[in-house]
Short mmCIF file of C-alpha atoms in Angstrom, two decimals:
data_model
loop_
_atom_site.label_atom_id
_atom_site.label_comp_id
_atom_site.label_asym_id
_atom_site.label_seq_id
_atom_site.Cartn_x
_atom_site.Cartn_y
_atom_site.Cartn_z
CA UNK A 27 26.11 -103.86 46.96
CA UNK A 28 27.60 -104.52 43.14
CA UNK A 29 31.15 -103.56 42.54
CA UNK A 30 32.65 -101.45 39.73
CA UNK A 31 35.35 -101.83 37.54
CA UNK A 32 37.93 -99.88 36.62
CA UNK A 33 35.78 -98.19 33.32
CA UNK A 34 32.71 -97.73 35.22
CA UNK A 35 30.90 -101.19 34.12
CA UNK A 36 29.75 -104.29 36.26
CA UNK A 37 32.69 -106.29 37.73
CA UNK A 38 33.48 -109.54 36.30
CA UNK A 39 34.48 -112.83 38.09
CA UNK A 40 37.58 -112.86 35.93
CA UNK A 41 40.36 -111.70 38.60
CA UNK A 42 43.57 -111.83 36.44
CA UNK A 43 41.45 -109.62 34.44
CA UNK A 44 40.98 -106.85 36.83
CA UNK A 45 44.46 -107.36 38.19
CA UNK A 46 45.55 -106.36 34.50
CA UNK A 47 43.43 -103.36 34.46
CA UNK A 48 44.47 -102.24 37.94
CA UNK A 49 48.74 -102.28 36.99
CA UNK A 50 47.60 -101.08 34.13
CA UNK A 51 46.08 -98.01 36.09
CA UNK A 52 48.67 -97.78 38.34
CA UNK A 53 51.24 -97.95 36.14
CA UNK A 54 49.67 -94.94 34.08
CA UNK A 55 49.77 -92.98 37.81
CA UNK A 56 52.91 -93.68 37.93
CA UNK A 57 53.83 -92.05 34.57
CA UNK A 58 51.39 -88.91 35.43
CA UNK A 59 53.25 -88.13 38.82
CA UNK A 60 55.94 -85.82 37.62
CA UNK A 61 53.24 -83.02 35.32
CA UNK A 62 50.71 -83.44 38.19
CA UNK A 63 53.75 -82.44 40.66
CA UNK A 64 55.35 -79.80 38.68
CA UNK A 65 51.71 -78.72 37.30
CA UNK A 66 50.42 -78.22 41.05
CA UNK A 67 53.91 -76.61 41.73
CA UNK A 68 53.33 -74.24 38.84
CA UNK A 69 50.31 -72.88 40.41
CA UNK A 70 51.16 -72.99 43.97
CA UNK A 71 54.25 -70.84 42.60
CA UNK A 72 52.13 -68.34 41.53
CA UNK A 73 49.35 -67.70 44.08
CA UNK A 74 52.44 -68.18 47.04
CA UNK A 75 54.88 -65.65 45.79
CA UNK A 76 52.13 -62.82 46.03
CA UNK A 77 50.83 -64.32 49.29
CA UNK A 78 54.25 -65.28 51.02
CA UNK A 79 57.69 -64.37 49.13
CA UNK A 80 56.17 -61.16 47.44
CA UNK A 81 53.57 -59.76 49.63
CA UNK A 82 53.98 -56.30 47.52
CA UNK A 83 52.59 -57.60 44.32
CA UNK A 84 49.11 -57.05 46.40
CA UNK A 85 49.64 -54.08 47.61
CA UNK A 86 47.99 -51.20 45.17
CA UNK A 87 50.74 -49.12 46.90
CA UNK A 88 53.45 -50.95 45.57
CA UNK A 89 55.47 -50.57 42.66
CA UNK A 90 55.23 -53.98 41.12
CA UNK A 91 51.46 -53.75 42.43
CA UNK A 92 49.45 -56.54 39.86
CA UNK A 93 47.30 -54.09 38.63
CA UNK A 94 49.37 -52.39 36.82
CA UNK A 95 50.66 -56.42 34.92
CA UNK A 96 46.97 -56.75 34.16
CA UNK A 97 47.17 -53.25 32.48
CA UNK A 98 49.89 -53.91 30.88
CA UNK A 99 48.33 -57.17 29.10
CA UNK A 100 44.96 -54.76 27.89
CA UNK A 101 46.18 -53.95 24.58
CA UNK A 102 46.21 -57.68 23.37
CA UNK A 103 43.58 -59.43 25.42
CA UNK A 104 40.98 -61.57 23.42
CA UNK A 105 37.55 -62.25 23.42
CA UNK A 106 36.25 -59.26 25.38
CA UNK A 107 39.02 -59.86 27.99
CA UNK A 108 40.72 -56.02 27.39
CA UNK A 109 37.20 -54.73 28.31
CA UNK A 110 37.05 -56.82 31.82
CA UNK A 111 40.44 -55.48 32.36
CA UNK A 112 39.75 -51.61 32.31
CA UNK A 113 36.34 -52.19 33.96
CA UNK A 114 37.94 -54.05 36.83
CA UNK A 115 40.59 -51.27 36.72
CA UNK A 116 38.03 -48.46 37.14
CA UNK A 117 36.42 -50.52 40.37
CA UNK A 118 39.70 -50.92 42.30
CA UNK A 119 37.57 -52.87 45.43
CA UNK A 120 36.61 -55.27 42.33
CA UNK A 121 39.48 -54.98 41.06
CA UNK A 122 41.21 -56.30 44.27
CA UNK A 123 38.97 -58.70 44.94
CA UNK A 124 39.46 -60.41 41.65
CA UNK A 125 43.31 -60.34 42.07
CA UNK A 126 43.23 -61.94 45.45
CA UNK A 127 40.36 -64.57 44.48
CA UNK A 128 42.83 -65.45 41.36
CA UNK A 129 45.89 -65.70 43.31
CA UNK A 130 43.80 -68.04 46.26
CA UNK A 131 42.92 -70.19 43.00
CA UNK A 132 45.92 -70.77 41.89
CA UNK A 133 47.80 -71.37 45.29
CA UNK A 134 45.16 -74.11 46.11
CA UNK A 135 45.03 -75.50 42.84
CA UNK A 136 48.27 -76.03 42.91
CA UNK A 137 48.16 -77.51 46.95
CA UNK A 138 45.70 -80.08 45.51
CA UNK A 139 47.54 -81.27 42.52
CA UNK A 140 50.78 -81.60 44.02
CA UNK A 141 48.97 -83.35 47.34
CA UNK A 142 46.72 -85.07 44.76
CA UNK A 143 43.89 -84.11 46.70
CA UNK A 144 40.20 -83.96 44.53
CA UNK A 145 42.99 -83.98 41.95
CA UNK A 146 40.22 -83.70 38.52
CA UNK A 147 38.55 -80.69 40.11
CA UNK A 148 41.69 -79.02 40.80
CA UNK A 149 42.64 -79.85 37.21
CA UNK A 150 39.38 -78.60 35.64
CA UNK A 151 40.16 -74.90 37.49
CA UNK A 152 43.89 -75.37 35.98
CA UNK A 153 42.19 -75.73 32.57
CA UNK A 154 39.96 -72.35 33.82
CA UNK A 155 42.90 -71.09 34.79
CA UNK A 156 45.13 -71.26 32.01
CA UNK A 157 42.20 -70.62 29.16
CA UNK A 158 42.20 -66.81 31.40
CA UNK A 159 45.91 -66.74 31.23
CA UNK A 160 46.05 -67.38 27.66
CA UNK A 161 43.56 -65.22 26.23
CA UNK A 162 44.78 -62.26 28.32
CA UNK A 163 48.73 -62.96 28.45
CA UNK A 164 49.08 -65.00 25.59
CA UNK A 165 50.41 -62.09 22.87
CA UNK A 166 53.25 -61.39 25.34
CA UNK A 167 57.07 -61.97 24.40
CA UNK A 168 59.41 -59.82 22.71
CA UNK A 169 60.96 -62.64 21.30
CA UNK A 170 58.77 -65.96 21.69
CA UNK A 171 55.63 -66.17 22.86
CA UNK A 172 56.26 -67.17 25.93
CA UNK A 173 53.07 -66.87 27.75
CA UNK A 174 51.33 -68.42 25.68
CA UNK A 175 53.43 -71.34 25.43
CA UNK A 176 53.33 -71.55 29.14
CA UNK A 177 49.47 -71.30 29.11
CA UNK A 178 49.01 -73.94 26.12
CA UNK A 179 51.21 -76.65 27.85
CA UNK A 180 49.49 -75.91 31.53
CA UNK A 181 46.12 -76.37 29.60
CA UNK A 182 47.34 -79.38 28.04
CA UNK A 183 48.67 -81.26 30.92
CA UNK A 184 45.66 -79.70 33.04
CA UNK A 185 43.08 -81.83 30.31
CA UNK A 186 45.45 -84.66 30.88
CA UNK A 187 45.34 -85.05 34.56
CA UNK A 188 41.10 -84.69 34.46
CA UNK A 189 41.14 -87.33 32.48
CA UNK A 190 44.04 -89.31 33.98
CA UNK A 191 43.37 -88.44 37.73
CA UNK A 192 46.20 -89.11 40.48
CA UNK A 193 46.26 -92.77 41.62
CA UNK A 194 49.93 -93.26 42.64
CA UNK A 195 51.04 -91.26 45.71
CA UNK A 196 47.93 -89.29 46.29
CA UNK A 197 45.88 -88.08 49.23
CA UNK A 198 42.99 -89.86 47.00
CA UNK A 199 44.22 -92.88 46.81
CA UNK A 200 45.05 -92.85 51.11
CA UNK A 201 41.17 -91.17 51.43
CA UNK A 202 40.14 -94.15 49.28
CA UNK A 203 42.52 -96.78 51.37
CA UNK A 204 40.90 -95.76 54.39
CA UNK A 205 37.11 -95.70 53.03
CA UNK A 206 36.58 -97.97 50.62
CA UNK A 207 33.09 -97.52 50.03
CA UNK A 208 33.66 -94.43 47.81
CA UNK A 209 34.17 -96.63 45.32
CA UNK A 210 30.49 -97.05 44.23
CA UNK A 211 30.17 -92.76 44.86
CA UNK A 212 30.41 -91.24 41.97
CA UNK A 213 31.04 -87.78 42.96
CA UNK A 214 34.11 -89.27 44.36
CA UNK A 215 35.16 -90.12 41.12
CA UNK A 216 34.39 -87.18 39.45
CA UNK A 217 36.59 -84.77 41.60
CA UNK A 218 39.22 -87.45 42.69
CA UNK A 219 42.09 -89.06 40.70
CA UNK A 220 42.02 -92.31 42.51
CA UNK A 221 39.94 -94.27 40.20
CA UNK A 222 38.88 -93.60 36.76
CA UNK A 223 35.85 -91.60 35.74
CA UNK A 224 32.62 -93.67 36.34
CA UNK A 225 31.85 -94.42 32.38
CA UNK A 226 32.30 -96.97 29.92
CA UNK A 227 35.24 -97.27 27.54
CA UNK A 228 33.66 -96.77 24.42
CA UNK A 229 32.07 -93.19 26.44
CA UNK A 230 35.31 -92.35 28.09
CA UNK A 231 37.11 -92.59 24.97
CA UNK A 232 34.72 -90.20 23.13
CA UNK A 233 34.68 -87.98 25.97
CA UNK A 234 38.90 -87.60 25.99
CA UNK A 235 38.83 -87.46 22.01
CA UNK A 236 36.73 -84.42 22.75
CA UNK A 237 39.09 -82.85 25.28
CA UNK A 238 41.71 -83.55 22.99
CA UNK A 239 39.81 -81.67 20.35
CA UNK A 240 38.68 -78.59 22.46
CA UNK A 241 42.56 -78.67 23.65
CA UNK A 242 43.76 -78.65 20.19
CA UNK A 243 41.58 -76.31 18.59
CA UNK A 244 42.29 -73.96 21.36
CA UNK A 245 45.81 -74.33 21.01
CA UNK A 246 46.51 -74.26 17.52
CA UNK A 247 44.08 -71.50 16.83
CA UNK A 248 45.35 -68.88 19.58
CA UNK A 249 48.97 -69.70 17.93
CA UNK A 250 47.64 -68.93 14.85
CA UNK A 251 46.01 -65.89 15.79
CA UNK A 252 49.06 -64.22 17.53
CA UNK A 253 51.79 -65.88 15.27
CA UNK A 254 50.39 -67.68 12.07
CA UNK A 255 52.25 -70.12 11.16
CA UNK A 256 49.62 -72.73 10.98
CA UNK A 257 47.64 -71.82 7.43
CA UNK A 258 49.30 -68.24 7.06
CA UNK A 259 52.63 -67.16 7.21
CA UNK A 260 54.95 -65.86 10.04
CA UNK A 261 52.92 -62.86 11.15
CA UNK A 262 54.51 -60.36 14.90
CA UNK A 263 50.87 -60.40 16.07
CA UNK A 264 47.84 -58.19 15.49
CA UNK A 265 48.84 -56.85 18.45
CA UNK A 266 53.25 -56.45 19.10
CA UNK A 267 54.89 -57.50 22.09
CA UNK A 268 58.65 -56.09 21.41
CA UNK A 269 57.63 -52.88 19.05
CA UNK A 270 55.93 -49.93 21.28
CA UNK A 271 52.60 -48.19 19.19
CA UNK A 272 51.13 -45.65 19.95
CA UNK A 273 47.46 -44.81 18.65
CA UNK A 274 46.68 -41.04 18.43
CA UNK A 275 42.43 -39.63 18.08
CA UNK A 276 40.78 -36.94 18.67
CA UNK A 277 43.61 -34.35 17.65
CA UNK A 278 42.18 -30.88 17.98
CA UNK A 279 43.45 -27.16 17.79
CA UNK A 280 42.14 -25.02 20.87
CA UNK A 281 41.02 -21.30 20.45
CA UNK A 282 43.96 -20.95 23.29
CA UNK A 283 46.22 -22.11 20.45
CA UNK A 284 47.10 -25.63 22.52
CA UNK A 285 46.88 -28.51 21.22
CA UNK A 286 44.65 -31.59 22.64
CA UNK A 287 45.13 -35.53 21.39
CA UNK A 288 43.86 -38.77 23.26
CA UNK A 289 47.22 -41.23 23.43
CA UNK A 290 46.77 -44.86 23.89
CA UNK A 291 50.21 -46.78 24.11
CA UNK A 292 48.36 -50.48 22.64
CA UNK A 293 51.51 -52.17 21.25
CA UNK A 294 55.17 -53.61 22.87
CA UNK A 295 57.10 -54.72 25.59
CA UNK A 296 55.96 -53.56 29.44
CA UNK A 297 59.46 -54.42 30.14
CA UNK A 298 60.55 -50.64 29.58
CA UNK A 299 58.59 -47.71 28.58
CA UNK A 300 57.67 -45.47 25.46
CA UNK A 301 59.58 -42.01 25.07
CA UNK A 302 58.23 -39.56 22.97
CA UNK A 303 61.35 -36.83 22.56
CA UNK A 304 59.47 -34.73 20.43
CA UNK A 305 56.06 -33.49 19.05
CA UNK A 306 55.06 -31.21 16.08
CA UNK A 307 52.39 -29.78 14.48
CA UNK A 308 52.36 -29.81 10.63
CA UNK A 309 50.35 -28.46 8.04
CA UNK A 310 49.39 -29.78 4.99
CA UNK A 311 52.42 -29.05 3.15
CA UNK A 312 54.51 -30.70 5.94
CA UNK A 313 55.09 -26.51 6.93
CA UNK A 314 55.94 -27.15 11.11
CA UNK A 315 53.44 -24.65 12.37
CA UNK A 316 54.85 -25.84 16.20
CA UNK A 317 57.45 -28.09 17.70
CA UNK A 318 57.47 -29.54 21.40
CA UNK A 319 61.06 -30.60 22.16
CA UNK A 320 61.96 -33.18 24.72
CA UNK A 321 62.72 -30.22 27.26
CA UNK A 322 59.45 -28.83 26.25
CA UNK A 323 57.59 -32.20 26.94
CA UNK A 324 59.51 -33.14 30.23
CA UNK A 325 58.33 -29.86 31.80
CA UNK A 326 54.61 -30.40 30.94
CA UNK A 327 52.68 -30.17 33.98
CA UNK A 328 50.54 -33.38 35.99
CA UNK A 329 47.62 -30.72 35.09
CA UNK A 330 48.25 -31.20 31.02
CA UNK A 331 48.17 -35.36 31.06
CA UNK A 332 44.81 -36.53 32.30
CA UNK A 333 45.11 -41.10 32.44
CA UNK A 334 42.23 -42.68 32.21
CA UNK A 335 43.49 -45.72 34.57
CA UNK A 336 45.56 -44.73 37.70
CA UNK A 337 48.50 -47.65 37.36
CA UNK A 338 50.09 -47.34 34.18
CA UNK A 339 50.58 -43.90 32.86
CA UNK A 340 51.28 -41.31 30.56
CA UNK A 341 54.01 -38.41 32.34
CA UNK A 342 56.44 -36.57 31.76
CA UNK A 343 60.46 -38.09 31.93
CA UNK A 344 63.55 -37.04 31.77
CA UNK A 345 63.77 -36.49 28.10
CA UNK A 346 60.19 -35.99 27.67
CA UNK A 347 56.74 -37.90 27.60
CA UNK A 348 56.61 -41.39 28.90
CA UNK A 349 54.27 -43.85 28.70
CA UNK A 350 53.63 -47.58 30.61
CA UNK A 351 52.36 -50.30 28.41
CA UNK A 352 48.28 -49.85 28.34
CA UNK A 353 48.76 -46.60 29.21
CA UNK A 354 45.82 -44.15 27.45
CA UNK A 355 45.68 -40.91 28.00
CA UNK A 356 44.17 -37.15 26.91
CA UNK A 357 47.30 -34.63 26.44
CA UNK A 358 47.35 -30.97 26.62
CA UNK A 359 50.34 -29.45 24.49
CA UNK A 360 50.84 -25.74 25.15
CA UNK A 361 51.14 -23.31 22.52
CA UNK A 362 54.44 -21.52 22.39
CA UNK A 363 53.66 -19.64 19.36
CA UNK A 364 49.78 -18.95 19.10
CA UNK A 365 50.05 -16.79 16.09
CA UNK A 366 50.99 -20.21 14.04
CA UNK A 367 48.15 -22.40 15.57
CA UNK A 368 45.35 -20.95 16.15
CA UNK A 369 45.24 -20.50 11.59
CA UNK A 370 44.39 -24.02 11.70
CA UNK A 371 41.48 -24.85 10.03
CA UNK A 372 41.15 -28.59 9.03
CA UNK A 373 44.35 -29.85 7.53
CA UNK A 374 46.76 -30.33 9.41
CA UNK A 375 48.67 -33.81 11.56
CA UNK A 376 49.93 -33.89 14.97
CA UNK A 377 53.22 -36.21 14.57
CA UNK A 378 54.77 -37.81 17.60
CA UNK A 379 58.37 -39.40 17.52
CA UNK A 380 59.60 -42.19 19.66
CA UNK A 381 63.25 -42.36 21.00
CA UNK A 382 63.30 -45.27 18.34
CA UNK A 383 62.67 -42.92 15.73
CA UNK A 384 59.40 -44.18 15.10
CA UNK A 385 56.67 -41.37 14.61
CA UNK A 386 52.75 -41.91 15.01
CA UNK A 387 50.39 -39.04 13.56
CA UNK A 388 47.03 -37.71 14.29
CA UNK A 389 44.68 -35.46 12.15
CA UNK A 390 43.93 -32.00 14.00
CA UNK A 391 40.84 -29.87 13.74
CA UNK A 392 40.31 -26.37 15.07
CA UNK A 393 37.67 -25.98 17.85
#
């Protein structure tokens, strides 16, 4: 049976050269030990919090149920992941299974990386998790894009561990020591980290450069999308992570004089709700036809607000109308002076004003 060198080629008869390669591999493995363990700890921490230390995150009846965090990410999620989130939010059992599987993947990936077991397979899984987290949550962070920073670093670390393996102080190495014949098994070299990948040095170099290019392009491109500062000036992102924004559509004045519209809180921080203090219906010349102040909005009945999702919602608050990040709803404002409102036949606008003074408008039409 032929033996293989550490780069997957046939062994030479020069023991000094082989010893030098072994020493180089062990030095690299020791250098990667800190990031392998901490990368594993980060993912283990994410999974263990939900399964062990804060199980309420997986409890649909708890205030910090994970579905709320998913919905808060929906406005800025990239590459269609916002539609995936919305689909899951509308299908509870799929949502619950997805959250359990995602949390389990984090937990298992973290344990494997910390222990150095099936290191390359675990590193590849961490790359997948990092990409998903980047696409969904990368835009968030009111003062800096902290979610992007975490995912970007984890992606680069995962790529490094996938290429470099575990080597020193790992269960992969212990398993190889007990069963040396595994060194001849290509599958073992691909999914574990005890030995280099089974490819020639030139092929490995090309593969490593391709991984490097993919990592850099993905991280830099998403950063440029979220904040610019690469080929464009700095900007706050297509979706603001710090300032609440309301998109209003489908404004209608009903025959009864009530006003119906659709609202979507599609920007801002999930750390605090947005509070609408007044709503005003204005004619084309700015004349106020109807005004709903904070007291009127705070007393809207539940039947006047039809939320599209069961988690983050629009609702009456103590000082007006409040909404959590990612909330979508159709809202009815009752008429208090029907004669003024029923006369609207076209050029009229509904204006909402939030507690921080921002205004959002939607054209309304008569039904």
